[in-house]
CSV table of C-alpha atoms in Angstrom, one decimal:
chain,number,residue,atom,x,y,z
Z,1,MET,CA,-121.4,-7.9,-38.8
Z,2,LYS,CA,-121.1,-7.2,-34.7
Z,3,ASN,CA,-120.7,-10.5,-33.1
Z,4,THR,CA,-118.2,-11.8,-36.9
Z,5,LEU,CA,-115.9,-8.4,-35.1
Z,6,LYS,CA,-116.1,-9.4,-31.5
Z,7,LEU,CA,-114.9,-13.0,-32.3
Z,8,LEU,CA,-112.6,-11.8,-34.8
Z,9,THR,CA,-110.8,-9.1,-32.0
Z,10,ILE,CA,-111.1,-12.0,-29.4
Z,11,MET,CA,-109.7,-14.5,-30.8
Z,12,LEU,CA,-106.5,-12.1,-31.8
Z,13,ALA,CA,-105.6,-11.0,-29.0
Z,14,GLY,CA,-106.5,-14.1,-27.0
Z,15,THR,CA,-103.8,-15.6,-29.4
Z,16,ILE,CA,-101.2,-12.9,-28.6
Z,17,SER,CA,-101.7,-12.4,-25.1
Z,18,ILE,CA,-101.4,-16.2,-24.4
Z,19,ALA,CA,-97.8,-15.6,-26.7
Z,20,LYS,CA,-96.9,-12.6,-24.7
Z,21,ALA,CA,-97.1,-13.5,-21.2
Z,22,GLN,CA,-96.0,-17.3,-21.9
Z,23,ASP,CA,-92.0,-17.0,-21.7
Z,24,SER,CA,-91.0,-20.1,-22.9
Z,25,LEU,CA,-93.0,-19.2,-26.4
Z,26,LYS,CA,-90.6,-18.8,-28.7
Z,27,ASN,CA,-90.7,-18.2,-32.6
Z,28,ASN,CA,-93.2,-16.1,-33.2
Z,29,GLN,CA,-94.4,-14.4,-35.6
Z,30,LEU,CA,-97.8,-12.7,-37.6
Z,31,THR,CA,-99.2,-13.0,-41.0
Z,32,ILE,CA,-100.7,-10.2,-42.1
Z,33,SER,CA,-102.6,-11.2,-45.9
Z,34,SER,CA,-105.2,-9.9,-48.2
Z,35,TYR,CA,-106.6,-10.5,-51.1
Z,36,VAL,CA,-109.4,-9.2,-53.8
Z,37,ASP,CA,-110.6,-10.7,-57.3
Z,38,ALA,CA,-112.3,-7.9,-58.9
Z,39,TYR,CA,-114.6,-9.5,-62.4
Z,40,SER,CA,-116.6,-9.3,-65.2
Z,41,ALA,CA,-119.3,-12.1,-66.4
Z,42,MET,CA,-121.7,-12.5,-69.0
Z,43,HIS,CA,-124.0,-15.1,-69.8
Z,44,ASN,CA,-126.5,-16.1,-72.4
Z,45,THR,CA,-129.0,-16.9,-71.0
Z,46,GLN,CA,-130.7,-14.0,-69.8
Z,47,SER,CA,-131.5,-12.4,-65.2
Z,48,PRO,CA,-131.5,-9.8,-63.9
Z,49,GLN,CA,-128.1,-8.5,-62.5
Z,50,THR,CA,-129.6,-7.9,-59.0
Z,51,GLU,CA,-129.3,-12.1,-59.2
Z,52,PHE,CA,-127.2,-14.9,-59.2
Z,53,GLN,CA,-126.8,-17.1,-61.8
Z,54,PRO,CA,-127.6,-20.6,-60.3
Z,55,TYR,CA,-124.7,-23.4,-60.7
Z,56,THR,CA,-121.5,-21.2,-60.1
Z,57,ALA,CA,-120.6,-18.6,-57.2
Z,58,VAL,CA,-117.6,-16.9,-59.2
Z,59,GLY,CA,-118.7,-14.4,-61.8
Z,60,ALA,CA,-122.3,-15.3,-60.3
Z,61,ARG,CA,-123.8,-12.1,-61.6
Z,62,ASP,CA,-124.5,-11.6,-65.6
Z,63,ASN,CA,-123.6,-8.2,-67.2
Z,64,SER,CA,-122.2,-6.8,-64.8
Z,65,LEU,CA,-119.1,-5.9,-62.9
Z,66,GLY,CA,-118.1,-6.8,-59.8
Z,67,VAL,CA,-116.1,-8.8,-56.6
Z,68,ASN,CA,-115.9,-12.3,-56.5
Z,69,ILE,CA,-114.1,-12.2,-52.6
Z,70,ALA,CA,-112.3,-8.6,-51.0
Z,71,GLN,CA,-110.3,-10.5,-48.0
Z,72,ILE,CA,-107.9,-10.1,-44.9
Z,73,GLY,CA,-106.5,-12.4,-43.0
Z,74,LEU,CA,-104.3,-12.9,-39.2
Z,75,ASN,CA,-102.4,-15.3,-38.7
Z,76,PHE,CA,-100.6,-16.3,-35.8
Z,77,GLU,CA,-98.4,-19.6,-35.1
Z,78,ASN,CA,-95.3,-20.6,-32.7
Z,79,ASP,CA,-93.7,-23.6,-31.6
Z,80,HIS,CA,-96.6,-25.0,-29.1
Z,81,ILE,CA,-99.7,-22.5,-30.2
Z,82,ARG,CA,-100.8,-20.9,-33.9
Z,83,SER,CA,-104.6,-19.3,-34.7
Z,84,GLU,CA,-106.6,-18.4,-38.1
Z,85,VAL,CA,-108.9,-15.2,-38.6
Z,86,ILE,CA,-109.8,-14.3,-41.9
Z,87,PHE,CA,-112.6,-11.5,-42.7
Z,88,HIS,CA,-114.6,-11.5,-46.3
Z,89,ALA,CA,-116.0,-9.5,-48.4
Z,90,GLY,CA,-118.3,-9.8,-51.8
Z,91,ASP,CA,-120.0,-11.9,-54.6
Z,92,ILE,CA,-119.2,-15.8,-53.5
Z,93,PRO,CA,-120.2,-15.0,-50.4
Z,94,LEU,CA,-123.2,-13.5,-51.4
Z,95,ALA,CA,-124.3,-16.6,-52.8
Z,96,THR,CA,-122.9,-19.6,-50.6
Z,97,TRP,CA,-122.3,-18.9,-47.1
Z,98,ASP,CA,-124.0,-19.0,-43.7
Z,99,SER,CA,-126.3,-15.6,-43.3
Z,100,ASP,CA,-124.7,-15.9,-39.5
Z,101,TYR,CA,-121.7,-16.3,-40.5
Z,102,GLN,CA,-121.9,-14.3,-44.1
Z,103,TYR,CA,-118.2,-12.2,-43.1
Z,104,LEU,CA,-116.8,-15.2,-40.9
Z,105,GLN,CA,-113.7,-17.7,-43.8
Z,106,ALA,CA,-112.2,-18.6,-41.2
Z,107,ALA,CA,-112.0,-19.0,-37.3
Z,108,ASN,CA,-110.0,-21.6,-35.3
Z,109,VAL,CA,-106.8,-21.9,-33.3
Z,110,GLY,CA,-104.1,-25.3,-32.5
Z,111,MET,CA,-101.8,-26.6,-30.0
Z,112,LYS,CA,-98.6,-28.6,-30.9
Z,113,LEU,CA,-99.6,-32.2,-29.5
Z,114,THR,CA,-96.4,-33.3,-30.7
Z,115,GLU,CA,-93.5,-33.3,-33.3
Z,116,GLY,CA,-95.7,-33.0,-36.4
Z,117,LEU,CA,-99.7,-33.8,-34.4
Z,118,TRP,CA,-100.9,-30.7,-33.8
Z,119,LEU,CA,-104.8,-30.0,-32.9
Z,120,ASP,CA,-107.2,-27.2,-34.1
Z,121,ALA,CA,-110.9,-26.2,-33.1
Z,122,GLY,CA,-113.1,-23.5,-35.3
Z,123,PHE,CA,-114.8,-22.1,-38.3
Z,124,PHE,CA,-111.8,-23.6,-41.3
Z,125,SER,CA,-112.4,-24.0,-45.7
Z,126,THR,CA,-113.9,-27.5,-46.3
Z,127,HIS,CA,-111.1,-30.2,-46.7
Z,128,LEU,CA,-112.5,-32.0,-48.6
Z,129,GLY,CA,-113.0,-31.3,-52.4
Z,130,THR,CA,-110.5,-31.2,-55.9
Z,131,GLU,CA,-111.3,-27.4,-56.5
Z,132,SER,CA,-111.2,-24.5,-54.0
Z,133,PHE,CA,-113.9,-21.8,-53.4
Z,134,LEU,CA,-111.0,-18.7,-53.9
Z,135,PRO,CA,-109.7,-18.2,-57.5
Z,136,LYS,CA,-106.3,-18.4,-56.3
Z,137,ASN,CA,-106.2,-21.4,-55.4
Z,138,ASN,CA,-107.4,-22.6,-59.2
Z,139,ASN,CA,-105.9,-22.9,-61.8
Z,140,LEU,CA,-109.4,-21.5,-63.3
Z,141,SER,CA,-111.6,-18.9,-61.4
Z,142,SER,CA,-114.3,-20.3,-62.2
Z,143,ILE,CA,-114.8,-23.3,-59.3
Z,144,ALA,CA,-117.0,-26.5,-61.3
Z,145,VAL,CA,-120.6,-27.1,-60.8
Z,146,LEU,CA,-119.6,-29.7,-59.2
Z,147,THR,CA,-117.5,-28.2,-56.5
Z,148,TYR,CA,-120.3,-25.5,-56.1
Z,149,ASN,CA,-122.6,-28.6,-54.6
Z,150,GLU,CA,-119.4,-29.7,-52.2
Z,151,PRO,CA,-119.1,-28.2,-49.0
Z,152,PHE,CA,-116.9,-23.6,-49.3
Z,153,PHE,CA,-116.9,-24.5,-45.3
Z,154,GLN,CA,-117.2,-26.5,-41.7
Z,155,SER,CA,-117.1,-26.2,-38.4
Z,156,GLY,CA,-115.3,-29.0,-35.8
Z,157,ALA,CA,-112.3,-29.7,-34.9
Z,158,LYS,CA,-109.0,-31.6,-36.5
Z,159,LEU,CA,-106.4,-34.0,-36.3
Z,160,SER,CA,-103.2,-33.1,-38.5
Z,161,TRP,CA,-100.3,-35.4,-38.8
Z,162,ASP,CA,-97.4,-34.7,-41.1
Z,163,ALA,CA,-96.8,-38.6,-40.6
Z,164,THR,CA,-93.2,-38.2,-42.7
Z,165,ASP,CA,-91.7,-35.7,-45.7
Z,166,ALA,CA,-94.8,-37.7,-48.2
Z,167,LEU,CA,-97.5,-38.6,-46.2
Z,168,TYR,CA,-99.6,-36.0,-44.2
Z,169,VAL,CA,-103.0,-37.1,-42.1
Z,170,GLU,CA,-105.5,-34.9,-41.4
Z,171,GLY,CA,-109.1,-36.4,-38.6
Z,172,TRP,CA,-111.7,-34.2,-38.9
Z,173,VAL,CA,-115.3,-33.8,-35.9
Z,174,LEU,CA,-117.8,-31.8,-37.4
Z,175,ASN,CA,-121.7,-30.4,-37.5
Z,176,GLY,CA,-122.3,-31.7,-40.6
Z,177,TYR,CA,-122.0,-31.2,-44.6
Z,178,HIS,CA,-121.7,-27.2,-45.3
Z,179,SER,CA,-122.8,-26.1,-42.1
Z,180,PHE,CA,-121.6,-23.6,-38.9
Z,181,VAL,CA,-124.2,-24.5,-37.3
Z,182,ASP,CA,-125.1,-28.5,-36.9
Z,183,ASN,CA,-128.9,-29.2,-37.2
Z,184,ASN,CA,-128.8,-32.1,-35.4
Z,185,ASP,CA,-127.7,-34.3,-32.7
Z,186,SER,CA,-125.0,-36.2,-34.9
Z,187,LYS,CA,-121.5,-35.7,-35.7
Z,188,SER,CA,-120.1,-35.7,-38.9
Z,189,VAL,CA,-116.5,-37.4,-39.5
Z,190,GLY,CA,-113.9,-37.1,-41.9
Z,191,VAL,CA,-110.4,-37.7,-43.2
Z,192,LEU,CA,-108.3,-36.2,-45.3
Z,193,VAL,CA,-105.6,-38.2,-46.4
Z,194,ASN,CA,-102.8,-36.8,-48.3
Z,195,TYR,CA,-99.5,-38.4,-50.3
Z,196,ASN,CA,-96.7,-37.7,-52.5
Z,197,ILE,CA,-95.5,-40.3,-54.5
Z,198,SER,CA,-92.5,-38.5,-56.2
Z,199,ASP,CA,-91.9,-34.8,-56.6
Z,200,ASN,CA,-94.7,-34.5,-59.1
Z,201,THR,CA,-97.4,-36.8,-58.6
Z,202,SER,CA,-99.5,-36.4,-55.9
Z,203,ILE,CA,-102.8,-37.7,-54.9
Z,204,THR,CA,-105.1,-36.4,-52.4
Z,205,TYR,CA,-108.2,-39.0,-50.6
Z,206,THR,CA,-111.0,-37.2,-48.7
Z,207,ASN,CA,-114.5,-38.2,-47.1
Z,208,LEU,CA,-117.3,-37.4,-44.4
Z,209,TYR,CA,-119.6,-38.9,-43.4
Z,210,GLY,CA,-122.9,-37.7,-40.3
Z,211,ARG,CA,-126.3,-38.0,-40.6
Z,212,GLU,CA,-128.3,-35.6,-42.4
Z,213,ASN,CA,-131.6,-34.7,-41.7
Z,214,ASP,CA,-133.1,-32.6,-39.2
Z,215,ASP,CA,-134.2,-34.8,-36.1
Z,216,ASP,CA,-137.8,-34.0,-36.7
Z,217,PHE,CA,-137.2,-36.6,-40.1
Z,218,PRO,CA,-138.9,-39.8,-39.5
Z,219,LEU,CA,-136.0,-41.6,-41.3
Z,220,LYS,CA,-132.6,-42.0,-41.2
Z,221,GLN,CA,-130.8,-40.1,-43.8
Z,222,ARG,CA,-126.6,-40.4,-43.4
Z,223,ARG,CA,-124.4,-38.9,-46.0
Z,224,PHE,CA,-120.8,-40.6,-46.9
Z,225,TYR,CA,-119.2,-38.6,-49.1
Z,226,HIS,CA,-116.0,-39.5,-50.8
Z,227,ASN,CA,-113.8,-37.1,-53.0
Z,228,VAL,CA,-110.2,-38.2,-54.9
Z,229,TYR,CA,-107.9,-36.0,-56.6
Z,230,LEU,CA,-104.7,-36.7,-58.3
Z,231,ASP,CA,-101.8,-33.7,-59.4
Z,232,GLN,CA,-99.2,-34.4,-62.0
Z,233,ASN,CA,-97.1,-32.2,-63.7
Z,234,TRP,CA,-94.2,-33.2,-66.0
Z,235,GLY,CA,-92.3,-29.5,-65.5
Z,236,ASP,CA,-92.4,-27.0,-66.2
Z,237,GLU,CA,-94.9,-26.7,-68.6
Z,238,VAL,CA,-98.0,-28.7,-68.1
Z,239,PHE,CA,-100.1,-29.6,-64.8
Z,240,LEU,CA,-102.6,-32.3,-64.8
Z,241,THR,CA,-106.0,-32.7,-62.2
Z,242,ILE,CA,-108.3,-35.0,-61.8
Z,243,GLY,CA,-110.8,-35.1,-59.4
Z,244,LEU,CA,-113.6,-37.6,-58.9
Z,245,ASP,CA,-116.2,-37.3,-56.5
Z,246,TYR,CA,-118.6,-40.6,-55.4
Z,247,ALA,CA,-121.4,-40.1,-52.2
Z,248,THR,CA,-124.7,-42.2,-51.6
Z,249,GLN,CA,-127.5,-41.8,-48.8
Z,250,THR,CA,-129.6,-43.6,-47.0
Z,251,ASN,CA,-133.7,-43.3,-47.6
Z,252,SER,CA,-132.6,-40.9,-50.2
Z,253,ASN,CA,-134.1,-42.4,-53.1
Z,254,ILE,CA,-136.3,-39.7,-56.0
Z,255,ASP,CA,-137.6,-43.6,-56.7
Z,256,ASP,CA,-137.8,-44.8,-53.5
Z,257,ILE,CA,-137.8,-43.2,-49.9
Z,258,GLU,CA,-136.4,-46.4,-48.7
Z,259,ASP,CA,-133.0,-46.3,-50.9
Z,260,ASN,CA,-129.9,-45.1,-51.5
Z,261,ALA,CA,-129.4,-42.7,-53.4
Z,262,THR,CA,-125.9,-41.8,-55.7
Z,263,LEU,CA,-123.7,-39.1,-56.4
Z,264,PHE,CA,-121.1,-39.3,-58.7
Z,265,GLY,CA,-119.6,-36.9,-61.1
Z,266,GLY,CA,-115.5,-35.7,-61.8
Z,267,LEU,CA,-113.5,-33.3,-63.0
Z,268,VAL,CA,-110.2,-32.6,-65.9
Z,269,THR,CA,-107.8,-30.1,-65.8
Z,270,ALA,CA,-105.0,-29.2,-68.1
Z,271,ARG,CA,-102.8,-26.6,-68.1
Z,272,TYR,CA,-99.9,-25.6,-70.1
Z,273,GLN,CA,-97.4,-23.4,-69.1
Z,274,PHE,CA,-95.4,-21.2,-72.4
Z,275,ASN,CA,-93.9,-19.1,-70.4
Z,276,PRO,CA,-94.1,-17.8,-67.0
Z,277,LYS,CA,-96.5,-15.1,-67.0
Z,278,TRP,CA,-99.1,-16.4,-69.6
Z,279,SER,CA,-100.9,-20.1,-69.6
Z,280,ILE,CA,-104.2,-21.8,-71.3
Z,281,THR,CA,-105.6,-24.1,-68.6
Z,282,GLY,CA,-109.1,-26.7,-70.1
Z,283,ARG,CA,-111.6,-28.1,-67.3
Z,284,GLY,CA,-114.2,-30.8,-68.5
Z,285,GLU,CA,-116.6,-31.4,-66.1
Z,286,LEU,CA,-119.7,-33.9,-65.5
Z,287,ILE,CA,-122.3,-34.2,-62.4
Z,288,ASN,CA,-125.0,-37.0,-62.4
Z,289,ASP,CA,-127.0,-36.0,-58.7
Z,290,GLU,CA,-130.3,-38.2,-59.9
Z,291,SER,CA,-131.9,-37.8,-56.2
Z,292,GLY,CA,-130.7,-34.7,-55.9
Z,293,PHE,CA,-130.5,-34.8,-52.2
Z,294,VAL,CA,-126.6,-32.9,-52.6
Z,295,THR,CA,-127.9,-30.5,-54.9
Z,296,GLY,CA,-131.6,-30.9,-54.6
Z,297,LEU,CA,-133.8,-31.0,-56.7
Z,298,ILE,CA,-135.2,-29.4,-60.1
Z,299,THR,CA,-139.0,-29.3,-61.7
Z,300,ASP,CA,-137.9,-30.2,-65.2
Z,301,ASN,CA,-140.7,-29.8,-68.6
Z,302,SER,CA,-142.9,-32.6,-67.7
Z,303,GLY,CA,-143.2,-32.3,-64.2
Z,304,ALA,CA,-141.7,-34.6,-62.4
Z,305,GLN,CA,-138.9,-34.3,-59.9
Z,306,ARG,CA,-135.6,-34.9,-60.8
Z,307,GLY,CA,-132.2,-34.4,-59.7
Z,308,LEU,CA,-129.0,-32.7,-61.1
Z,309,GLU,CA,-127.4,-34.3,-63.8
Z,310,LEU,CA,-125.0,-32.3,-65.9
Z,311,PHE,CA,-121.9,-31.6,-68.0
Z,312,GLY,CA,-119.5,-28.9,-68.6
Z,313,ALA,CA,-116.3,-28.1,-70.6
Z,314,THR,CA,-113.8,-24.5,-69.8
Z,315,LEU,CA,-110.7,-22.9,-72.0
Z,316,GLY,CA,-109.0,-20.5,-70.4
Z,317,THR,CA,-106.0,-18.4,-70.2
Z,318,GLU,CA,-104.3,-16.3,-67.6
Z,319,TYR,CA,-101.6,-13.5,-67.4
Z,320,ARG,CA,-99.0,-13.2,-64.3
Z,321,PRO,CA,-96.8,-10.2,-64.1
Z,322,VAL,CA,-96.0,-11.0,-60.3
Z,323,GLU,CA,-95.7,-14.1,-58.3
Z,324,GLN,CA,-98.8,-12.3,-56.5
Z,325,ALA,CA,-101.4,-11.5,-59.8
Z,326,TYR,CA,-103.1,-12.6,-62.1
Z,327,LEU,CA,-105.6,-11.4,-65.1
Z,328,ARG,CA,-107.9,-14.2,-67.0
Z,329,ALA,CA,-110.1,-15.2,-69.7
Z,330,GLU,CA,-112.6,-17.7,-69.7
Z,331,VAL,CA,-115.3,-19.1,-71.5
Z,332,ARG,CA,-117.6,-22.1,-70.5
Z,333,TYR,CA,-120.6,-24.1,-72.3
Z,334,LEU,CA,-123.0,-25.8,-69.7
Z,335,GLU,CA,-125.6,-28.3,-70.7
Z,336,ALA,CA,-127.8,-29.8,-68.6
Z,337,LYS,CA,-130.0,-32.9,-69.1
Z,338,ASP,CA,-132.1,-33.0,-71.9
Z,339,ASN,CA,-135.5,-32.4,-69.9
Z,340,LEU,CA,-134.5,-30.1,-67.2
Z,341,GLU,CA,-134.9,-26.4,-68.4
Z,342,LEU,CA,-132.2,-24.7,-66.1
Z,343,PHE,CA,-131.5,-22.0,-67.8
Z,344,TYR,CA,-133.7,-19.3,-69.5
Z,345,ASP,CA,-132.6,-17.6,-73.2
Z,346,GLY,CA,-135.5,-15.7,-74.4
Z,347,GLU,CA,-137.2,-19.6,-74.0
Z,348,PRO,CA,-136.6,-22.5,-71.4
Z,349,THR,CA,-132.7,-24.4,-71.9
Z,350,ASN,CA,-131.1,-26.0,-70.9
Z,351,SER,CA,-127.4,-25.1,-72.2
Z,352,ARG,CA,-126.1,-22.3,-71.2
Z,353,VAL,CA,-122.8,-20.2,-72.1
Z,354,GLU,CA,-120.5,-18.2,-69.7
Z,355,PHE,CA,-117.6,-15.2,-70.9
Z,356,LEU,CA,-115.7,-14.4,-67.3
Z,357,ILE,CA,-112.8,-12.0,-66.9
Z,358,THR,CA,-111.2,-11.8,-63.2
Z,359,LEU,CA,-107.9,-9.7,-62.1
Z,360,GLY,CA,-107.1,-11.1,-58.7
Z,361,PHE,CA,-104.0,-10.0,-56.5
Z,362,GLU,CA,-103.2,-10.6,-53.3
Z,363,MET,CA,-100.3,-10.4,-50.7
Z,364,GLU,CA,-98.9,-11.0,-47.1
Z,365,LYS,CA,-96.6,-9.5,-44.5
Z,366,VAL,CA,-94.7,-11.6,-41.9
Z,367,PHE,CA,-93.5,-10.6,-38.9
Z,368,GLY,CA,-91.3,-12.0,-36.2
Z,369,PHE,CA,-90.7,-11.8,-32.5
């Protein structure tokens, strides 16, 4: 906690002092933002309120009132430099974040190299995935199990390029998959490419390639993770997102360690906006990681070790009285492969029903100097 506060103070003070020291820097802008999401969740499976439900980070405590996330952010930018620090707490970081940096969501600094080209380094939210881990950035508050197993955060450096009005590109060098501190002497590389086909249609491709095993592991396990998603809307009423993930990892197959393992998954989210305040959203999802190289190994009901195979469906509605606030209610059904009894409802079961209510509010204030 003390280290996090020191880092936040040093980065903000350093950024502002640079701006003050350079008379040539113009158009200084400091943005202070905040966001809170509170929830009430119930599951048909039984677990103590002190424990998190598996395979979810949003509304993760059963039969409980809680806070998914409470965050405050500082963002500075001018014509030449930019810096961001986001400090957070709540059940999402408790369930998923690196314990060494539990209260730090992001901390990075960037420099403009030339028009449209920036270099940034530090801690970031992940560039991978169709959904965000933050409820405010999605049409539903709950996240797909596929999203839960993608990275939430990353550490490294990126080059970002606004190539044209329609094309945006990022290149990344990172410590690894869902990590702030590297577990080996190898770095990972990745890209993000976003292309706006039209005002109503965009497609985004992201990937990450690197070695994920510890240095003392005898085999080299190199992971190549791909994600692609399409966003389509028809006016201000109908919105569609289709996301697909495919990953391979060398020397990781559960039946033959020297063979490659594969993961595939996807989600489809459709939203209908009745009016500016009310909408309804549905989502279908699946994930198949037979060798468990991303989701981890599970003991099935025969005693064998297998990876996660699961599908689910979610239906939710949202009310937005103002742009910055929302009230959502959702119901979700998850079902794993027959022999994967992941949950407990009086007896082991392979399915779970969830009911989630979330209330969120965000705001920001911009200062120019």
